[in-house]
């Protein structure tokens, strides 16, 4: 990888929900994306499965 300014790091396919990414030079930012977890949430007074 050369001459990039932004990196996307995705570990969601490994069922990892949280992790810390390291910004490599010369990048100015990095987006760290983990897995989507369905959890019980309250909607309209009902407990349903959703993404909080």
PDB file of C-alpha atoms in Angstrom:
ATOM      1  CA  UNK A   1       0.000   0.000   0.000  1.00  0.00           C
ATOM      2  CA  UNK A   2       1.448   3.354  -1.017  1.00  0.00           C
ATOM      3  CA  UNK A   3       0.306   6.988  -1.027  1.00  0.00           C
ATOM      4  CA  UNK A   4      -2.929   6.394   0.898  1.00  0.00           C
ATOM      5  CA  UNK A   5      -4.524   8.836   3.343  1.00  0.00           C
ATOM      6  CA  UNK A   6      -7.301   6.699   4.843  1.00  0.00           C
ATOM      7  CA  UNK A   7      -7.495   3.030   5.852  1.00  0.00           C
ATOM      8  CA  UNK A   8     -10.473   0.796   6.629  1.00  0.00           C
ATOM      9  CA  UNK A   9      -9.770  -2.078   9.010  1.00  0.00           C
ATOM     10  CA  UNK A  10     -12.493  -4.737   9.296  1.00  0.00           C
ATOM     11  CA  UNK A  11     -12.256  -7.669  11.726  1.00  0.00           C
ATOM     12  CA  UNK A  12     -16.009  -8.340  11.879  1.00  0.00           C
ATOM     13  CA  UNK A  13     -15.679 -11.533   9.834  1.00  0.00           C
ATOM     14  CA  UNK A  14     -13.747 -13.026  12.769  1.00  0.00           C
ATOM     15  CA  UNK A  15     -16.582 -12.161  15.246  1.00  0.00           C
ATOM     16  CA  UNK A  16     -14.423  -9.480  16.887  1.00  0.00           C
ATOM     17  CA  UNK A  17     -16.567  -6.645  18.221  1.00  0.00           C
ATOM     18  CA  UNK A  18     -13.887  -4.268  19.520  1.00  0.00           C
ATOM     19  CA  UNK A  19     -10.235  -3.661  18.704  1.00  0.00           C
ATOM     20  CA  UNK A  20      -7.717  -0.828  18.502  1.00  0.00           C
ATOM     21  CA  UNK A  21      -6.202   0.072  15.138  1.00  0.00           C
ATOM     22  CA  UNK A  22      -2.835   1.697  14.607  1.00  0.00           C
ATOM     23  CA  UNK A  23      -2.547   4.524  12.096  1.00  0.00           C
ATOM     24  CA  UNK A  24       0.371   3.920   9.752  1.00  0.00           C
ATOM     25  CA  UNK A  25       2.235   6.810   8.150  1.00  0.00           C
ATOM     26  CA  UNK A  26       1.365   8.662   5.866  1.00  0.00           C
ATOM     27  CA  UNK A  27      -2.310   7.921   6.656  1.00  0.00           C
ATOM     28  CA  UNK A  28      -4.286  10.601   8.427  1.00  0.00           C
ATOM     29  CA  UNK A  29      -7.163   8.420   9.697  1.00  0.00           C
ATOM     30  CA  UNK A  30      -8.358   4.831  10.122  1.00  0.00           C
ATOM     31  CA  UNK A  31     -11.847   3.350  10.451  1.00  0.00           C
ATOM     32  CA  UNK A  32     -12.047   0.238  12.659  1.00  0.00           C
ATOM     33  CA  UNK A  33     -15.088  -1.917  12.007  1.00  0.00           C
ATOM     34  CA  UNK A  34     -16.156  -4.922  14.096  1.00  0.00           C
ATOM     35  CA  UNK A  35     -18.975  -7.441  13.998  1.00  0.00           C
ATOM     36  CA  UNK A  36     -22.670  -6.607  14.262  1.00  0.00           C
ATOM     37  CA  UNK A  37     -24.246  -8.078  17.376  1.00  0.00           C
ATOM     38  CA  UNK A  38     -27.962  -8.595  17.792  1.00  0.00           C
ATOM     39  CA  UNK A  39     -29.092  -7.862  21.336  1.00  0.00           C
ATOM     40  CA  UNK A  40     -32.434  -7.475  23.107  1.00  0.00           C
ATOM     41  CA  UNK A  41     -33.668  -3.872  22.841  1.00  0.00           C
ATOM     42  CA  UNK A  42     -36.880  -2.140  23.900  1.00  0.00           C
ATOM     43  CA  UNK A  43     -38.978  -0.672  21.065  1.00  0.00           C
ATOM     44  CA  UNK A  44     -42.452   0.709  21.697  1.00  0.00           C
ATOM     45  CA  UNK A  45     -42.558  -0.980  25.095  1.00  0.00           C
ATOM     46  CA  UNK A  46     -41.708  -4.413  23.673  1.00  0.00           C
ATOM     47  CA  UNK A  47     -38.460  -6.372  23.980  1.00  0.00           C
ATOM     48  CA  UNK A  48     -37.296  -7.327  20.482  1.00  0.00           C
ATOM     49  CA  UNK A  49     -34.071  -8.536  18.873  1.00  0.00           C
ATOM     50  CA  UNK A  50     -32.202  -5.690  17.278  1.00  0.00           C
ATOM     51  CA  UNK A  51     -29.013  -3.763  16.873  1.00  0.00           C
ATOM     52  CA  UNK A  52     -28.666  -1.165  19.651  1.00  0.00           C
TER      53      UNK A  52
END
